[in-house]
Amino acid sequence: MKSSRNRSYRIVAIPGEGIGPEVVQAALIMLQKVAALEGFTLQIDYGLLGAPALAQSGSYFPPATAQLCDGADGIVFGAVSQGGLLELRKHFDLFCNLRPIRMVDSLVAKSSLRPEKVRGLDLLIVRELVSGIYFGSSGRATDEQGDYGYHTMRYGDREIQRIARSALQQAQQRRGLLTVAHKENALPHLPWTRLVQAEATDFPGVVVEPMLVDNLAMQMVINPLRFDVILAGNLFGDILSDIGGGLVGSIGLLGSASLNADGFGLYEAIHGTAPDIAGRGIANPLGTLGACVLMLQQWGEEQAAQRIVSAQARVLAQGYRTADLSPQANEILVNTQTLVDLLLAELTTEQYSELGVLHESRK
Ligand code: IPM
Ligand code: MG
């Protein structure tokens, strides 16, 4: 990561497809505003990935995109429907995927669970992102029984050890409980429990709790508040993090950071391209915005991050909801642009309240 002392950052925006361009645009407007308020500068370059890249240059992940990202301070990514994303993650060795699942107070009624099951929920999924079944040998072939396909869940011990250390570090900074998703009753050659426990000796105070991933999925919907950090391989982490969307009321709310060993990262929402609502201007930008908050925190721009988080909390507390949150009678349906306008207004309001000029944040 580049030094933040000059407080000038270059990001590569990769809008992608579907609702990707809409939510990235919304998040960038917010970033520019918060930069102006907090006194740092942002340079934004635009890169191609996925179908638009294929159409223009014949490749899902063109070399030009990789070059553009080289030396940047972060990648803000929208969504793609087919190729490109896995290659991008692999190219920059973005092995550490952080997916915070937090319940916003004013949205507890939106959860698929009863309010008392989710109020105050704050868990973190640490997902390994550049190995496992997504990257193991795969193919289609034919034998005497006919055609078949295969994907191989392969993990090097060292790949498990390095993501284990990231997760242990996170747990140490949080409440000290690390739940490890595994499936050792059926997949004994992937000994996540033993490998994580060995690394944990360097992290005193962290309790390592191995849990079979099927049981873990059930525990997440029975008693999500019991969790702190959940460590999972690539495929299990993908599945478990969508459960998080159900817990907090909409997958459209969740953002993630994908980091390499140098702290360089790609920041994206957990949701996909949502082709059913693409181009209509109604997508929820809060997932991508949440990812940008993680980027600001990674840069050490804690105040800017906090500013966005509290602006968002206030706008949601006032009852404004994008369509994915199914607004009820006492709530106000807004589109992407209106939500951004409300958030922008709250960003500035907060500046006053910090100065003690305005104590009441609601207008
Ligand atoms: C995610 C997505 C991706 C994944 C898809 C688009 C390949 O579901 O980031 O959760 O499985 O990693
Ligand atoms: Mg997913």
Coordinates of C-alpha atoms and ligand atoms in Angstrom, one line a residue:
M1 CA 0.0 0.0 0.0
K2 CA 1.2 3.5 -0.9
S3 CA 1.9 5.8 2.0
S4 CA -1.1 7.8 2.9
R5 CA 0.9 10.7 4.2
N6 CA 0.3 12.8 1.1
R7 CA -3.3 11.8 1.4
S8 CA -3.8 11.4 -2.3
Y9 CA -5.1 8.1 -3.7
R10 CA -5.6 6.6 -7.1
I11 CA -8.3 4.1 -7.5
V12 CA -9.4 2.0 -10.4
A13 CA -13.1 1.8 -10.9
I14 CA -14.3 -1.4 -12.7
P15 CA -18.1 -0.9 -13.1
G16 CA -18.6 -4.2 -15.0
E17 CA -22.1 -5.2 -15.9
G18 CA -25.7 -5.3 -14.8
I19 CA -26.3 -3.0 -11.8
G20 CA -22.5 -2.7 -11.4
P21 CA -22.1 0.7 -13.1
E22 CA -25.0 2.2 -11.2
V23 CA -23.7 1.2 -7.7
V24 CA -20.1 2.0 -8.5
Q25 CA -21.1 5.5 -9.8
A26 CA -23.1 6.1 -6.6
A27 CA -20.3 5.0 -4.3
L28 CA -17.7 7.1 -6.2
I29 CA -19.9 10.2 -5.8
M30 CA -19.9 9.6 -2.1
L31 CA -16.1 9.0 -2.0
Q32 CA -15.4 12.2 -3.8
K33 CA -17.6 14.1 -1.4
V34 CA -16.0 12.6 1.7
A35 CA -12.6 13.2 0.2
A36 CA -13.4 16.9 -0.2
L37 CA -14.7 17.1 3.4
E38 CA -11.8 15.2 4.9
G39 CA -9.1 16.9 2.8
F40 CA -7.7 14.1 0.7
T41 CA -7.7 13.7 -3.1
L42 CA -8.9 10.9 -5.3
Q43 CA -7.9 10.1 -8.8
I44 CA -10.2 7.7 -10.5
D45 CA -9.2 5.6 -13.6
Y46 CA -11.7 3.3 -15.3
G47 CA -11.0 -0.3 -16.2
L48 CA -12.8 -3.0 -18.1
L49 CA -13.6 -6.5 -17.0
G50 CA -16.0 -9.2 -17.9
A51 CA -18.4 -9.0 -20.9
P52 CA -17.6 -5.3 -21.7
A53 CA -13.9 -6.2 -21.8
L54 CA -14.5 -9.2 -23.9
A55 CA -16.4 -7.1 -26.4
Q56 CA -13.8 -4.5 -26.6
S57 CA -10.5 -6.4 -26.4
G58 CA -11.3 -10.1 -26.8
S59 CA -10.5 -11.0 -23.2
Y60 CA -12.5 -11.1 -19.9
F61 CA -9.4 -9.8 -18.1
P62 CA -7.3 -7.8 -20.5
P63 CA -3.6 -7.0 -19.7
A64 CA -4.5 -3.3 -19.9
T65 CA -6.8 -3.7 -16.9
A66 CA -4.1 -5.4 -14.9
Q67 CA -1.6 -2.7 -15.8
L68 CA -4.1 0.0 -14.8
C69 CA -4.5 -1.6 -11.4
D70 CA -0.8 -2.0 -10.8
G71 CA 0.3 0.5 -8.2
A72 CA -3.2 1.8 -7.5
D73 CA -4.4 2.3 -4.0
G74 CA -7.5 0.1 -4.5
I75 CA -9.9 -1.3 -7.0
V76 CA -13.6 -0.4 -6.7
F77 CA -15.5 -3.1 -8.5
G78 CA -19.2 -3.5 -9.5
A79 CA -20.2 -6.9 -10.8
V80 CA -19.7 -9.2 -13.8
S81 CA -21.9 -12.1 -15.0
Q82 CA -19.3 -14.4 -16.5
G83 CA -15.5 -14.3 -16.7
G84 CA -12.9 -12.0 -15.4
L85 CA -13.4 -11.7 -11.6
L86 CA -11.7 -14.9 -10.5
E87 CA -8.8 -14.1 -12.8
L88 CA -8.5 -10.6 -11.3
R89 CA -8.6 -11.9 -7.8
K90 CA -5.9 -14.5 -8.7
H91 CA -3.7 -12.1 -10.6
F92 CA -3.3 -9.8 -7.5
D93 CA -3.3 -12.8 -5.1
L94 CA -6.2 -11.3 -3.2
F95 CA -6.5 -14.3 -0.8
C96 CA -8.1 -12.6 2.1
N97 CA -11.7 -11.7 1.7
L98 CA -13.3 -9.9 4.6
R99 CA -17.1 -9.9 4.6
P100 CA -18.6 -8.1 7.6
I101 CA -22.2 -8.9 8.4
R102 CA -23.6 -6.1 10.6
M103 CA -27.2 -5.4 11.5
V104 CA -28.2 -1.8 11.1
D105 CA -30.5 -0.9 14.1
S106 CA -33.3 0.6 12.0
L107 CA -33.4 -2.5 9.7
V108 CA -34.0 -5.3 12.3
A109 CA -37.5 -5.7 11.0
K110 CA -36.1 -6.5 7.6
S111 CA -34.2 -9.6 8.8
S112 CA -35.6 -13.0 7.9
L113 CA -35.2 -13.7 11.7
R114 CA -37.0 -12.3 14.7
P115 CA -35.5 -9.0 15.9
E116 CA -34.1 -10.5 19.2
K117 CA -32.1 -13.0 17.1
V118 CA -30.3 -10.3 15.1
R119 CA -30.3 -7.0 17.0
G120 CA -26.7 -6.0 17.4
L121 CA -25.4 -8.7 15.1
D122 CA -21.8 -8.0 14.1
L123 CA -19.9 -10.9 12.6
L124 CA -17.1 -11.2 10.2
I125 CA -16.6 -13.9 7.5
V126 CA -13.0 -14.3 6.5
R127 CA -13.1 -16.2 3.2
E128 CA -10.1 -17.7 1.4
L129 CA -10.4 -16.3 -2.1
V130 CA -7.7 -17.5 -4.5
S131 CA -7.7 -21.3 -4.0
G132 CA -9.9 -24.3 -3.3
I133 CA -12.5 -25.6 -5.7
Y134 CA -12.6 -22.4 -7.7
F135 CA -9.1 -22.9 -8.8
G136 CA -8.4 -26.7 -8.6
S137 CA -8.0 -28.8 -11.7
S138 CA -11.3 -29.0 -13.6
G139 CA -12.7 -30.1 -16.9
R140 CA -15.1 -32.1 -18.8
A141 CA -14.3 -35.5 -20.2
T142 CA -15.8 -38.8 -21.2
D143 CA -15.3 -42.3 -19.9
E144 CA -17.1 -45.6 -20.5
Q145 CA -20.1 -44.3 -18.4
G146 CA -20.4 -41.2 -20.6
D147 CA -19.6 -37.5 -20.2
Y148 CA -18.7 -36.1 -16.9
G149 CA -17.4 -32.9 -15.3
Y150 CA -15.1 -32.2 -12.3
H151 CA -13.8 -29.4 -10.1
T152 CA -11.2 -30.2 -7.5
M153 CA -11.1 -28.8 -4.0
R154 CA -7.4 -28.5 -3.5
Y155 CA -5.8 -26.5 -0.7
G156 CA -2.1 -26.2 0.0
D157 CA -1.4 -26.3 3.8
R158 CA 0.4 -23.0 3.4
E159 CA -2.7 -21.4 1.8
I160 CA -4.8 -22.5 4.8
Q161 CA -2.1 -21.3 7.2
R162 CA -1.9 -17.8 5.7
I163 CA -5.7 -17.2 5.7
A164 CA -5.8 -18.7 9.2
R165 CA -3.4 -16.0 10.4
S166 CA -5.5 -13.3 8.8
A167 CA -8.6 -14.6 10.5
L168 CA -6.8 -15.0 13.9
Q169 CA -5.6 -11.5 13.6
Q170 CA -9.1 -10.2 13.0
A171 CA -10.5 -12.3 15.9
Q172 CA -7.8 -10.9 18.2
Q173 CA -8.9 -7.4 17.4
R174 CA -12.5 -8.3 17.9
R175 CA -14.1 -10.6 20.5
G176 CA -11.6 -13.4 20.3
L177 CA -13.7 -16.2 18.9
L178 CA -12.7 -17.8 15.6
T179 CA -15.1 -20.4 14.2
V180 CA -13.5 -22.5 11.5
A181 CA -15.8 -24.0 8.8
H182 CA -14.7 -27.4 7.7
K183 CA -16.0 -30.7 6.4
E184 CA -13.5 -33.1 7.8
N185 CA -16.1 -35.9 8.3
A186 CA -16.2 -36.2 4.5
L187 CA -13.1 -34.4 3.3
P188 CA -10.4 -35.6 5.8
H189 CA -7.5 -34.5 3.6
L190 CA -8.4 -30.9 4.1
P191 CA -7.5 -30.6 7.8
W192 CA -8.5 -27.0 8.5
T193 CA -9.0 -27.6 12.2
R194 CA -5.5 -28.9 12.9
L195 CA -3.8 -26.3 10.7
V196 CA -5.7 -23.3 12.2
Q197 CA -5.1 -24.6 15.7
A198 CA -1.4 -24.8 15.1
E199 CA -1.3 -21.1 13.9
A200 CA -3.4 -20.1 16.9
T201 CA -0.5 -20.7 19.3
D202 CA 0.8 -17.3 18.1
F203 CA -2.5 -15.6 18.9
P204 CA -3.1 -15.9 22.7
G205 CA -6.6 -15.0 23.7
V206 CA -8.2 -16.3 20.6
V207 CA -10.5 -19.3 21.0
V208 CA -10.6 -21.6 18.0
E209 CA -13.8 -23.4 17.5
P210 CA -14.0 -25.9 14.6
M211 CA -17.5 -26.4 13.2
L212 CA -18.7 -28.7 10.4
V213 CA -19.9 -26.3 7.7
D214 CA -23.4 -27.8 7.4
N215 CA -24.0 -27.4 11.1
L216 CA -22.4 -23.9 10.9
A217 CA -25.0 -22.9 8.3
M218 CA -27.7 -24.0 10.6
Q219 CA -26.2 -22.2 13.6
M220 CA -26.0 -19.0 11.6
V221 CA -29.8 -19.0 11.3
I222 CA -30.6 -20.4 14.8
N223 CA -28.3 -18.1 16.8
P224 CA -26.2 -15.8 14.7
L225 CA -25.3 -13.6 17.7
R226 CA -23.0 -16.4 19.0
F227 CA -20.5 -15.8 16.2
D228 CA -17.6 -13.4 16.1
V229 CA -15.2 -14.4 13.2
I230 CA -16.0 -17.2 10.8
L231 CA -13.1 -18.6 8.7
A232 CA -14.0 -20.5 5.6
G233 CA -12.5 -21.7 2.4
N234 CA -13.5 -20.3 -1.0
L235 CA -16.7 -22.2 -1.7
F236 CA -18.0 -22.5 1.9
G237 CA -17.4 -18.8 2.5
D238 CA -19.3 -17.9 -0.7
I239 CA -22.4 -19.8 0.6
L240 CA -22.2 -18.7 4.2
S241 CA -21.9 -15.0 3.3
D242 CA -25.2 -15.1 1.4
I243 CA -26.8 -16.3 4.5
G244 CA -25.5 -13.1 6.0
G245 CA -27.6 -11.2 3.5
G246 CA -30.7 -12.9 4.7
L247 CA -29.8 -12.1 8.3
V248 CA -29.4 -8.4 7.8
G249 CA -32.4 -7.9 5.5
S250 CA -30.8 -7.7 2.0
I251 CA -27.7 -8.9 0.3
G252 CA -27.7 -5.4 -1.2
L253 CA -26.4 -4.0 2.1
L254 CA -23.2 -6.1 2.2
G255 CA -19.7 -5.1 1.0
S256 CA -16.4 -6.8 1.1
A257 CA -12.6 -6.3 0.9
S258 CA -10.3 -8.7 -0.9
L259 CA -6.7 -8.1 0.2
N260 CA -3.3 -9.5 -0.7
A261 CA -0.3 -9.8 1.6
D262 CA 0.7 -6.1 0.9
G263 CA -2.7 -4.8 1.9
F264 CA -3.6 -4.0 -1.7
G265 CA -7.3 -4.6 -2.2
L266 CA -10.3 -5.0 -4.4
Y267 CA -13.6 -3.6 -2.9
E268 CA -16.9 -4.9 -4.0
A269 CA -20.4 -5.7 -2.9
I270 CA -21.3 -9.3 -2.2
H271 CA -24.2 -9.3 -4.6
G272 CA -24.1 -9.9 -8.3
T273 CA -25.2 -8.1 -11.5
A274 CA -29.0 -8.4 -10.7
P275 CA -30.0 -8.4 -14.4
D276 CA -33.7 -8.2 -13.5
I277 CA -33.3 -4.6 -12.2
A278 CA -30.2 -3.4 -14.1
G279 CA -30.5 -0.1 -15.9
R280 CA -33.5 1.0 -13.9
G281 CA -31.7 3.2 -11.4
I282 CA -33.2 1.4 -8.4
A283 CA -30.3 -0.7 -7.2
N284 CA -29.1 -0.5 -3.6
P285 CA -25.7 1.2 -3.6
L286 CA -25.0 0.5 0.1
G287 CA -23.1 -2.8 -0.6
T288 CA -20.6 -1.1 -2.8
L289 CA -20.5 1.9 -0.4
G290 CA -19.8 -0.5 2.5
A291 CA -16.9 -1.9 0.5
C292 CA -15.6 1.6 0.0
V293 CA -15.8 2.1 3.8
L294 CA -13.5 -0.9 4.1
M295 CA -11.2 0.7 1.6
L296 CA -11.0 4.0 3.5
Q297 CA -10.3 2.0 6.7
Q298 CA -7.6 0.1 4.9
W299 CA -6.0 3.5 4.0
G300 CA -6.2 4.7 7.6
E301 CA -8.9 7.3 6.6
E302 CA -10.9 6.3 9.7
Q303 CA -12.8 9.6 10.0
A304 CA -13.9 9.5 6.4
A305 CA -15.1 5.9 6.9
Q306 CA -17.0 6.8 10.1
R307 CA -18.6 9.8 8.3
I308 CA -20.1 7.5 5.7
V309 CA -21.2 4.9 8.2
S310 CA -23.1 7.4 10.4
A311 CA -24.6 9.2 7.4
Q312 CA -26.0 5.8 6.3
A313 CA -27.3 5.0 9.7
R314 CA -29.2 8.3 9.9
V315 CA -30.7 8.0 6.4
L316 CA -31.9 4.5 7.1
A317 CA -33.2 5.6 10.5
Q318 CA -35.3 8.2 8.7
G319 CA -37.0 5.4 6.9
Y320 CA -35.6 5.7 3.4
R321 CA -35.4 2.3 1.6
T322 CA -34.4 1.1 -1.8
A323 CA -36.7 -1.5 -3.3
D324 CA -34.6 -4.6 -2.2
L325 CA -35.6 -3.7 1.4
S326 CA -39.4 -3.9 0.6
P327 CA -40.5 -0.6 2.1
Q328 CA -43.6 -0.8 4.3
A329 CA -46.3 1.8 4.9
N330 CA -44.3 3.9 7.3
E331 CA -41.2 3.9 5.1
I332 CA -40.2 5.8 2.0
L333 CA -39.2 4.0 -1.3
V334 CA -36.3 5.8 -3.0
N335 CA -34.2 5.1 -6.0
T336 CA -30.4 5.0 -6.2
Q337 CA -30.0 8.7 -7.0
T338 CA -32.3 9.9 -4.3
L339 CA -30.6 7.7 -1.7
V340 CA -27.2 9.2 -2.8
D341 CA -28.6 12.7 -2.5
L342 CA -29.8 12.0 1.0
L343 CA -26.5 10.5 2.0
L344 CA -24.6 13.4 0.6
A345 CA -26.7 15.9 2.6
E346 CA -26.1 13.8 5.7
L347 CA -22.3 13.8 5.1
T348 CA -22.2 17.5 5.3
T349 CA -24.6 17.7 8.2
E350 CA -22.2 15.6 10.2
Q351 CA -19.5 18.0 9.7
Y352 CA -21.6 20.7 11.4
S353 CA -22.6 18.3 14.3
E354 CA -18.9 17.6 14.9
L355 CA -18.3 21.2 15.2
G356 CA -21.2 21.5 17.6
V357 CA -23.1 23.8 15.3
L358 CA -25.9 21.4 14.7
H359 CA -26.8 18.8 17.3
E360 CA -29.9 17.4 15.7
S361 CA -28.9 15.5 12.6
R362 CA -32.5 15.1 11.4
K363 CA -33.8 17.8 9.2
Ligands
IPM1 C1 -19.1 -13.6 -4.7 C2 -19.7 -14.1 -6.0 C3 -18.6 -14.7 -6.8 C4 -17.9 -15.8 -6.0 C5 -19.0 -15.2 -8.2 C6 -19.6 -14.1 -9.0 C7 -17.9 -15.9 -8.9 O1 -20.7 -15.0 -5.7 O2 -18.2 -12.8 -4.7 O3 -19.7 -14.0 -3.6 O4 -18.5 -17.0 -5.9 O5 -16.9 -15.6 -5.5
MG2 MG -21.3 -15.1 -3.7

